[in-house]
CSV table of C-alpha atoms in Angstrom, one decimal:
chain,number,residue,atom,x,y,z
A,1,UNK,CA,162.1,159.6,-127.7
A,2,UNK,CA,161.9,162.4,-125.9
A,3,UNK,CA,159.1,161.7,-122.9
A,4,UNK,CA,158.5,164.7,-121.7
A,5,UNK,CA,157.5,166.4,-125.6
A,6,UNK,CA,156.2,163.1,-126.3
A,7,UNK,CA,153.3,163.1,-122.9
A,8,UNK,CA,153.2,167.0,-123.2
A,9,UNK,CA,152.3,167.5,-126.5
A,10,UNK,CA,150.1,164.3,-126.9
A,11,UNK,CA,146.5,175.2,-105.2
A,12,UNK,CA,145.2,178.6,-104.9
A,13,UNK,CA,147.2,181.6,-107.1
A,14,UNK,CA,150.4,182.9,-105.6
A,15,UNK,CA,150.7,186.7,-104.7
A,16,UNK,CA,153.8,188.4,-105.0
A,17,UNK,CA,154.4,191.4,-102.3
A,18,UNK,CA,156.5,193.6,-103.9
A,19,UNK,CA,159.0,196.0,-102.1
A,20,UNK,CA,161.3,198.3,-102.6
A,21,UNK,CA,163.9,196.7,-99.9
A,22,UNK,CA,166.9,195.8,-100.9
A,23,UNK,CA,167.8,193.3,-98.3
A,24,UNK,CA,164.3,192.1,-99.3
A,25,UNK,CA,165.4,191.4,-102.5
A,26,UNK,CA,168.8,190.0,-101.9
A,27,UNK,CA,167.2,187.6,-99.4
A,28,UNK,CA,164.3,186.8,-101.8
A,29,UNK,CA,166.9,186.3,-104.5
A,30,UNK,CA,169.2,183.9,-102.2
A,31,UNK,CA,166.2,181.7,-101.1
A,32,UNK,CA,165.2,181.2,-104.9
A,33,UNK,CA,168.8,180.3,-105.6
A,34,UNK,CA,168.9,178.2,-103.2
A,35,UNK,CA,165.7,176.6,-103.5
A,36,UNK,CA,166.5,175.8,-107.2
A,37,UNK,CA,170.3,174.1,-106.3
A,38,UNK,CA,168.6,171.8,-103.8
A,39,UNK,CA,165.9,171.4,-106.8
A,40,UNK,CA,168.8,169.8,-109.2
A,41,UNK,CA,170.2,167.8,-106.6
A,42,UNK,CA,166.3,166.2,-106.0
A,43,UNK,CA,166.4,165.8,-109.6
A,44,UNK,CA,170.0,164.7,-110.0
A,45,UNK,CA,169.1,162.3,-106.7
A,46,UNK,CA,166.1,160.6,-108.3
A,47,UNK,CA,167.9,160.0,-112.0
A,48,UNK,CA,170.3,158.3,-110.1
A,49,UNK,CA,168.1,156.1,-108.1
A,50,UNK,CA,166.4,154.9,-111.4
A,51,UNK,CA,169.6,154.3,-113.0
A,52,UNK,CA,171.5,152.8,-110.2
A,53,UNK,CA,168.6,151.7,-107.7
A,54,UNK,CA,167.0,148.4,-107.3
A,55,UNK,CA,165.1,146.8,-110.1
A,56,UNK,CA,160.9,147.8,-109.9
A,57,UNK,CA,157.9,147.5,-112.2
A,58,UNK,CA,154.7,150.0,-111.7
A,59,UNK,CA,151.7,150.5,-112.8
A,60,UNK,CA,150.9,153.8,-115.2
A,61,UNK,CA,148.1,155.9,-115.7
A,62,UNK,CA,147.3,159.2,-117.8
A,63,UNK,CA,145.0,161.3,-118.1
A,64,UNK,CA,145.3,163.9,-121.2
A,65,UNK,CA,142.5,167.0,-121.4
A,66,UNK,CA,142.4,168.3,-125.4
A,67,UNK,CA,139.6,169.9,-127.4
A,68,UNK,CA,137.4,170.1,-124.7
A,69,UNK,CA,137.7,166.2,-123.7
A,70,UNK,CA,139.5,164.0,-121.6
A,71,UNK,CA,141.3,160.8,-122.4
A,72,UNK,CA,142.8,158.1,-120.6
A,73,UNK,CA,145.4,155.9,-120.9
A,74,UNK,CA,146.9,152.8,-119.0
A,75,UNK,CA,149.9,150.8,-118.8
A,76,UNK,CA,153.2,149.2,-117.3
A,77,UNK,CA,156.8,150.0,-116.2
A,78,UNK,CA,159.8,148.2,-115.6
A,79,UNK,CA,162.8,149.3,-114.7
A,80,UNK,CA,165.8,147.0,-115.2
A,81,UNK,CA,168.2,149.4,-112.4
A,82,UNK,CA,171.6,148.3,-111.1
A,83,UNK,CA,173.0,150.4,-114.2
A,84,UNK,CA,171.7,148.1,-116.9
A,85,UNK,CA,170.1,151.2,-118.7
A,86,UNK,CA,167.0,148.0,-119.1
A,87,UNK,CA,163.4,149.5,-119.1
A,88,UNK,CA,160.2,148.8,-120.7
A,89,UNK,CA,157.6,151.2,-120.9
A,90,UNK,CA,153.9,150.4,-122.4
A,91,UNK,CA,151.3,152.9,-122.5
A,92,UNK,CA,147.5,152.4,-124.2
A,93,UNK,CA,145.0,154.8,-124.7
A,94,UNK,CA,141.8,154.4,-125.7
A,95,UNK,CA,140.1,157.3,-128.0
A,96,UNK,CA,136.9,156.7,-129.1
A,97,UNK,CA,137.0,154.6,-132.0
A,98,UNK,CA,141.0,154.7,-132.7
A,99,UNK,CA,143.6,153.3,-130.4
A,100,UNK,CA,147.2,154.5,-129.9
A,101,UNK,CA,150.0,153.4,-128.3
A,102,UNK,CA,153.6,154.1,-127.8
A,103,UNK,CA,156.1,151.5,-126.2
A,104,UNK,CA,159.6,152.2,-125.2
A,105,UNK,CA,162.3,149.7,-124.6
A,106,UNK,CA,165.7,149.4,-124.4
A,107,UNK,CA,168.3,146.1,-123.5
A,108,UNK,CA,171.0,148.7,-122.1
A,109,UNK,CA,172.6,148.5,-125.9
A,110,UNK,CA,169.6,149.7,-128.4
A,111,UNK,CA,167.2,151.5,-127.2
A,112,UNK,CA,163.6,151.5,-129.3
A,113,UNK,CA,160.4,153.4,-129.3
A,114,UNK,CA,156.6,151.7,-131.5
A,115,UNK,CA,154.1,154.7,-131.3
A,116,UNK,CA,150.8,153.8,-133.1
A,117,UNK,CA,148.3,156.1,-133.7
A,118,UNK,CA,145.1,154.2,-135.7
A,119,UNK,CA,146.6,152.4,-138.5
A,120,UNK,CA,149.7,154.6,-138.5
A,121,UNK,CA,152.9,152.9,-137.3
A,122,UNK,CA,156.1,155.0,-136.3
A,123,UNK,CA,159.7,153.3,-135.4
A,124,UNK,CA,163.1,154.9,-133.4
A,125,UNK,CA,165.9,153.3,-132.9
A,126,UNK,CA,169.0,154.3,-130.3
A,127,UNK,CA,172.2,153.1,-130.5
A,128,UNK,CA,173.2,153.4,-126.5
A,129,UNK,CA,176.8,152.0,-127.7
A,130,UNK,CA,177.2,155.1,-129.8
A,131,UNK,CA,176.5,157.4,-127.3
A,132,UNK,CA,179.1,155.9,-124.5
A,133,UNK,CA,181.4,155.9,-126.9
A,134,UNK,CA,181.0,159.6,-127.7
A,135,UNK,CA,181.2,160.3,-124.2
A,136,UNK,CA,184.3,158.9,-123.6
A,137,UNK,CA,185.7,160.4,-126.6
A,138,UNK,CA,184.7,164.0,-124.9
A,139,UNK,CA,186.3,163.2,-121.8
A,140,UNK,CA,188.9,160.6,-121.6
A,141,UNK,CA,189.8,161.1,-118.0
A,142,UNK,CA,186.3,160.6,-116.4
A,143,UNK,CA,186.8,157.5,-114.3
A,144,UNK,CA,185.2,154.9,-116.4
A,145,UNK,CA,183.2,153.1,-113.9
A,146,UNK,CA,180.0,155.0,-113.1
A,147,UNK,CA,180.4,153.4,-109.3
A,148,UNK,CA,183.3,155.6,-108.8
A,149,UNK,CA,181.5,158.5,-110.8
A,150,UNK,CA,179.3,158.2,-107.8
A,151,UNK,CA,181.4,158.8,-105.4
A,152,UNK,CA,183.9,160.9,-106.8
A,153,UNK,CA,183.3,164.2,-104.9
A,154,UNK,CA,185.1,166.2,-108.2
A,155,UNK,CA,182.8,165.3,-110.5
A,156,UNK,CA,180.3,167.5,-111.2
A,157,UNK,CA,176.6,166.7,-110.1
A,158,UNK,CA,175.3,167.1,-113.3
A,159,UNK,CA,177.3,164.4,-115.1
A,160,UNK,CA,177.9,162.1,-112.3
A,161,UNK,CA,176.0,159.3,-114.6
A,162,UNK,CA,176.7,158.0,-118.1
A,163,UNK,CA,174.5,160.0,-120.5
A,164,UNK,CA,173.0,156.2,-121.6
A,165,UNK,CA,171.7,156.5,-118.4
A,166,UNK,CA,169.3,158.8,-119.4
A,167,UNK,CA,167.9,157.6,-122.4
A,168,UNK,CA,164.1,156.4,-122.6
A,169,UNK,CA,161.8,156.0,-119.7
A,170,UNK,CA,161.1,157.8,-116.5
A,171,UNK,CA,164.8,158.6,-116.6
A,172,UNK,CA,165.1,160.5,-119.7
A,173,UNK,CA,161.4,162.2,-118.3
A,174,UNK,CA,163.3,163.1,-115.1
A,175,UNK,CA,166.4,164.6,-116.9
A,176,UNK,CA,164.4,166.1,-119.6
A,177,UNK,CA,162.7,168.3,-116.6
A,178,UNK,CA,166.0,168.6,-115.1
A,179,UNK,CA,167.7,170.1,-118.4
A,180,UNK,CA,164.6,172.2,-119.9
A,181,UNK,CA,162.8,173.8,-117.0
A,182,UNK,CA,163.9,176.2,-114.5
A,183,UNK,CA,163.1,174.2,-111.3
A,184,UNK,CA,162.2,175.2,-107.7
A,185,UNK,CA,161.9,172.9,-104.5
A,186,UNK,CA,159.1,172.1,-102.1
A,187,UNK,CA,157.3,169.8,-100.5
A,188,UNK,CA,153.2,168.4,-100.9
A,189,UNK,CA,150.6,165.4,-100.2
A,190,UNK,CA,150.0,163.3,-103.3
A,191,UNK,CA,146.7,161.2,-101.5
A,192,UNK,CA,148.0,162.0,-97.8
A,193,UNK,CA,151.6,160.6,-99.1
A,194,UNK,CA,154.5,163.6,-98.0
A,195,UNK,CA,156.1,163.9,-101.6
A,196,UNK,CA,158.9,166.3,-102.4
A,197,UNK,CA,157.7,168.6,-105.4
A,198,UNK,CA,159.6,169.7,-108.5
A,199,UNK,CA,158.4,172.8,-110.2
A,200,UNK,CA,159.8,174.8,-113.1
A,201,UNK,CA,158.6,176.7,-116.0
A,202,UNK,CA,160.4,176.3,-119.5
A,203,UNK,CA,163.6,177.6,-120.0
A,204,UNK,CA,163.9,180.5,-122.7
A,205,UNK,CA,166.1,178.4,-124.3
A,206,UNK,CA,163.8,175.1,-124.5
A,207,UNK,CA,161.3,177.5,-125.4
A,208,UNK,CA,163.2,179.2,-128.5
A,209,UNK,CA,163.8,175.5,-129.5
A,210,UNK,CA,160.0,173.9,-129.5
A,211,UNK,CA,158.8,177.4,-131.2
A,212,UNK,CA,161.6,176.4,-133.8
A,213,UNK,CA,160.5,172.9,-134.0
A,214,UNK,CA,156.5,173.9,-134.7
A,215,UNK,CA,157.3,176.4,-137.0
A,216,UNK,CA,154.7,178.7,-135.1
A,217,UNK,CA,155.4,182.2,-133.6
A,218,UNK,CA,154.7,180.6,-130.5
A,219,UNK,CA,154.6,177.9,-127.9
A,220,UNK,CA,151.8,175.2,-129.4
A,221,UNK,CA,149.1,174.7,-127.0
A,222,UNK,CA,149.5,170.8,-126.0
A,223,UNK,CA,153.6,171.6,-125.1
A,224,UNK,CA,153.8,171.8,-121.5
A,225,UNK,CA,155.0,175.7,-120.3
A,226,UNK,CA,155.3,174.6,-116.7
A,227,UNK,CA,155.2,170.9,-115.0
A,228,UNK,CA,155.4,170.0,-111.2
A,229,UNK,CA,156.9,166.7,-110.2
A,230,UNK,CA,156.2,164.1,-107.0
A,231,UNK,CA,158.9,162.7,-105.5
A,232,UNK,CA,158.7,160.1,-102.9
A,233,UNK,CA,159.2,161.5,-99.7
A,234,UNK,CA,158.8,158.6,-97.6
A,235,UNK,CA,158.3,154.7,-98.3
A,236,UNK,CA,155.1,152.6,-99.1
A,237,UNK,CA,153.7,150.6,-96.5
A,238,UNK,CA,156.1,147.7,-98.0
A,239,UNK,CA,159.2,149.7,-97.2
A,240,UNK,CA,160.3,150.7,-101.4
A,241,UNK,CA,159.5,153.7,-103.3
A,242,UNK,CA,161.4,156.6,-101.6
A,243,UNK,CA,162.8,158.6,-103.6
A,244,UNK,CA,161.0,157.7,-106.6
A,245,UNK,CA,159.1,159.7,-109.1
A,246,UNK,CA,154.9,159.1,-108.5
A,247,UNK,CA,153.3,162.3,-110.5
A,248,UNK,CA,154.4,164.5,-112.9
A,249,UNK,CA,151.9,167.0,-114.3
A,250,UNK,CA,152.1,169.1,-117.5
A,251,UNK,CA,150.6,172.8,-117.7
A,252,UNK,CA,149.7,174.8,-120.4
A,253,UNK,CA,150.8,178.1,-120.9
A,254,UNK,CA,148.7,181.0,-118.3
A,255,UNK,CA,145.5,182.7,-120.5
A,256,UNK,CA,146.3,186.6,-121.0
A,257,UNK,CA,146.0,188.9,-117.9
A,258,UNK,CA,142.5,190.9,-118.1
A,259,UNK,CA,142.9,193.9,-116.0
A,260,UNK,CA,140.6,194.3,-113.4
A,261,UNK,CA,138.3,197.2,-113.2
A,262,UNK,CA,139.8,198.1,-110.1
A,263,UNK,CA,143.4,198.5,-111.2
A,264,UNK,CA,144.2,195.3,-110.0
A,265,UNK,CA,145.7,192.8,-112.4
A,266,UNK,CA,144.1,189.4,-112.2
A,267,UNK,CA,144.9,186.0,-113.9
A,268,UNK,CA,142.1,184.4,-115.7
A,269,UNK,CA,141.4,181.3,-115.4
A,270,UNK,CA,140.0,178.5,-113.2
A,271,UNK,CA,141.4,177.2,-109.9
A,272,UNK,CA,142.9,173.6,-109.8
A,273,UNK,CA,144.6,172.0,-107.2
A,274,UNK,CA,146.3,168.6,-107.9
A,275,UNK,CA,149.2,168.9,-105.2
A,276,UNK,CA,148.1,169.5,-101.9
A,277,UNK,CA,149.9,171.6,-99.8
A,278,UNK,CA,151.2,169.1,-96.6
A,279,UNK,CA,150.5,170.1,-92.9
A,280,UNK,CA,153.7,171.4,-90.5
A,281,UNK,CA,154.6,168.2,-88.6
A,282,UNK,CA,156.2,168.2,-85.4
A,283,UNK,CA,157.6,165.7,-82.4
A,284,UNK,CA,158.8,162.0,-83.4
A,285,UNK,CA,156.2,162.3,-87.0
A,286,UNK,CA,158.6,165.2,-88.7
A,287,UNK,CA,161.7,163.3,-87.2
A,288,UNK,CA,161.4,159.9,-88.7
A,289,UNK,CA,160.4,161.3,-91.9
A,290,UNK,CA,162.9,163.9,-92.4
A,291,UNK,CA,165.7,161.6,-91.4
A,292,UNK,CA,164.2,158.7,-94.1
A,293,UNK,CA,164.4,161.4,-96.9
A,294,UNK,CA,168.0,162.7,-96.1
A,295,UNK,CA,169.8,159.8,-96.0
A,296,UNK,CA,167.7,157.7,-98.2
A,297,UNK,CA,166.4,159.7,-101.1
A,298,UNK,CA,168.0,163.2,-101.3
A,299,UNK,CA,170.4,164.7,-99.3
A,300,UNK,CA,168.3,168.3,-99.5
A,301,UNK,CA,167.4,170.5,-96.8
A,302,UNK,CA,164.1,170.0,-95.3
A,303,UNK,CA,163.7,173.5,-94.0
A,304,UNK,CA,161.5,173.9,-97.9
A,305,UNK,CA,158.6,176.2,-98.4
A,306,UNK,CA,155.1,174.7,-99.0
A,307,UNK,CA,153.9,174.6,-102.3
A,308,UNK,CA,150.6,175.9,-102.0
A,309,UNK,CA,150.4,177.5,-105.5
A,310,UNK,CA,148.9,176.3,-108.3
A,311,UNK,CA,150.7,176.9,-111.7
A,312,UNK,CA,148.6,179.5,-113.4
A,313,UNK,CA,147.6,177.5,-117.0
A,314,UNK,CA,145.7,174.9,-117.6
A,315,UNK,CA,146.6,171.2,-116.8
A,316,UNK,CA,147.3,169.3,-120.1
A,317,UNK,CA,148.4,166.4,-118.7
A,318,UNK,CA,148.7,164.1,-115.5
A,319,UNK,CA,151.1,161.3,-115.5
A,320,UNK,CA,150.8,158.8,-112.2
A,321,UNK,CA,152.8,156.1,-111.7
A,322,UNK,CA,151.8,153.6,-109.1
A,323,UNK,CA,151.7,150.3,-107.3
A,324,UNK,CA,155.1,150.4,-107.1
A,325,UNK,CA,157.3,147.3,-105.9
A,326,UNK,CA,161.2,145.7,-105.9
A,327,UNK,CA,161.4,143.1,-108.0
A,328,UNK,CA,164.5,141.0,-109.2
A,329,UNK,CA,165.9,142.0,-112.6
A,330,UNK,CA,164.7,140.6,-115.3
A,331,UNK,CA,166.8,138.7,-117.7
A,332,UNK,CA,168.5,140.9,-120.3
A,333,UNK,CA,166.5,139.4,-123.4
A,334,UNK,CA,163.1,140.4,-121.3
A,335,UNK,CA,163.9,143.9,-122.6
A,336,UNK,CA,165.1,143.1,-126.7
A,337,UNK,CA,162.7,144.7,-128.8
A,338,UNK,CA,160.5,142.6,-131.3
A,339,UNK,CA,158.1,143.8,-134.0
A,340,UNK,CA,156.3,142.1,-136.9
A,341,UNK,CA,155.7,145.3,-138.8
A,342,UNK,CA,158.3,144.5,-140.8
A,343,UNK,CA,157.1,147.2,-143.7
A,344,UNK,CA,157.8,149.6,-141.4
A,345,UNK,CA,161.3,151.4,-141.8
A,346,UNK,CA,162.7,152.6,-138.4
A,347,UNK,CA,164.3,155.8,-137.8
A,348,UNK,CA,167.9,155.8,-136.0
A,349,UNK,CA,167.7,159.1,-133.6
A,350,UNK,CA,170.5,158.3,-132.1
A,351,UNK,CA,172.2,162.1,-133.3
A,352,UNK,CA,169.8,164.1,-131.6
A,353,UNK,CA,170.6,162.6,-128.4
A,354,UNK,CA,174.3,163.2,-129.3
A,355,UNK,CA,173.6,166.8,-130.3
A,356,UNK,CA,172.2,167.3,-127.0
A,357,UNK,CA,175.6,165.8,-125.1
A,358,UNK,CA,177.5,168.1,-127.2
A,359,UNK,CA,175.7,170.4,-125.8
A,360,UNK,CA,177.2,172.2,-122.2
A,361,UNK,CA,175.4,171.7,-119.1
């Protein structure tokens, strides 16, 4: 059930001055600090709208480039919000002759995933009971409504919501980023749309483990080494989606470094740009749209670098979600999870998601 392993493995290049200064450094070394604690408090910001926020469906669409070909894939998103922990996810794609398909959904108390690849069927089952009540067995003095989690200036950012919060969907996708990539913060056009912009490369640690997990000396090609991440930075024309994830793109790890006959050493590999850099706006325009993102969306300085630079592999994997729009919340049993392949033994992975609580943060 992890989405981000699950999509992963299925803007010109950045030069780096170097000097010798060391109030170069320190200030270089503050503004990356800085730039990645306002990135967890974007990512913190929009786990907490999907969780917590109103109740929206949206359109999917992905594109996936491996052995040389590109395939698509389409489907549908609901979110149940309001802290239900309801979502339904359905994604087809088409490939060739075969078809697979993976659908996630979860009533807020068991949480399932039906992948399909040809004539192969795969079950997971979550028990999001389980995990609560692990949670509150770690810490008995958290205040038990998540409400009050919210607002409770003590409690720290990265555990403001119940961990059941984050289990399946674009939520788990956002925290999965959050958790396993060491993000920076800027700010972009996705299609003339400001967006704020999530980048990170893998952790050593998240590294170490997917290494572990392949049982290869090294990362597997179709795992994602870097991902950037749109974030709403201002509504639709209908007034809903600030704040709300619209992109997320998976890159593969950067080719080898050929050294250039000149003594200069040069990155190989072709130039894509997928996240366009946005233009400086000033007067009323930069106003109205800073204020709609601090107060709505964020909270995060908008005094952010633009990200002009274009992650250095190659993209594996583009992730849109779209069409966007409020809708009331469905009814719980929208989001219970029925299946005729009843030959099909499911697998409860509930443990690896209490592993990973066990975990510190």
């Amino acid at each position: 059930m992890v989405f981000t392993i699950a999509l992963g493995c299925f803007l010109t290049g950045w030069l780096h001055a170097e000097t010798d200064s060391p109030v170069a450094h320190a200030a270089a070394k503050a503004s990356v600090n800085r730039s990645a604690r306002q990135a967890q408090t974007l990512a913190q910001r929009t786990l907490e709208r999907l969780a917590m926020g109103d109740a929206f469906d949206a359109k999917l669409r992905q594109r996936i480039w491996v052995g040389g070909r590109e395939v698509i894939g389409v489907g549908h998103y609901e979110q149940g919000g309001g802290g239900s922990g309801r979502f339904s996810l359905e994604m087809t794609i088409h490939d060739g002759d075969s078809r697979q398909s993976m659908r996630q959904i979860s009533d807020g108390k068991l949480a399932w995933v039906r992948t399909q690849i040809g004539s192969t069927i795969s079950i997971q089952r979550v028990d999001i009971g389980r995990i609560d009540e692990f949670e509150r067995e770690r810490s008995p003095r958290r205040p038990a409504s998540t409400m009050a989690r919210l607002a409770d200036p003590s409690t720290p950012l990265a555990s403001r919501l119940p961990a059941r919060l984050a289990v399946g969907g674009l939520a788990e996708l956002i925290d999965q980023v959050a958790t396993d990539y060491d993000l920076r913060l800027g700010k972009g056009n996705v299609e003339e749309t400001p967006v704020w912009i999530l980048r990170g490369e893998l952790t050593q640690e998240a590294r170490q483990r997917l290494i572990e997990a392949a049982g290869k000396p090294e990362l597997p090609p179709l795992c994602p080494a870097e991902v950037r991440v749109a974030i709403a930075a201002v509504p639709s024309p209908s007034g809903f989606g600030i704040g709300l994830p619209i992109r997320f793109e998976f890159w593969s790890e950067p080719p080898p470094r050929a050294p250039d006959p000149l003594g200069v050493t040069l990155a190989n590999h072709p130039r894509t740009e997928s996240l366009e850099p946005t233009e400086s706006r000033t007067g009323d325009e930069a106003t109205a749209t800073g204020q709609a993102t601090a107060t709505d969306a964020t909270a995060v300085s908008a005094d952010l670098p633009l990200v002009a630079d274009s992650p250095e592999g190659r993209l594996i994997s583009l992730l849109e979600v779209y069409s966007l729009r409020k809708i009331e919340p469905s009814p719980e049993a929208r989001f219970r999870f029925e299946s005729d392949d009843r030959a099909v033994t499911f697998v409860n992975d509930t443990r690896r998601y209490l592993d990973r609580l066990a975990k510190p943060r």
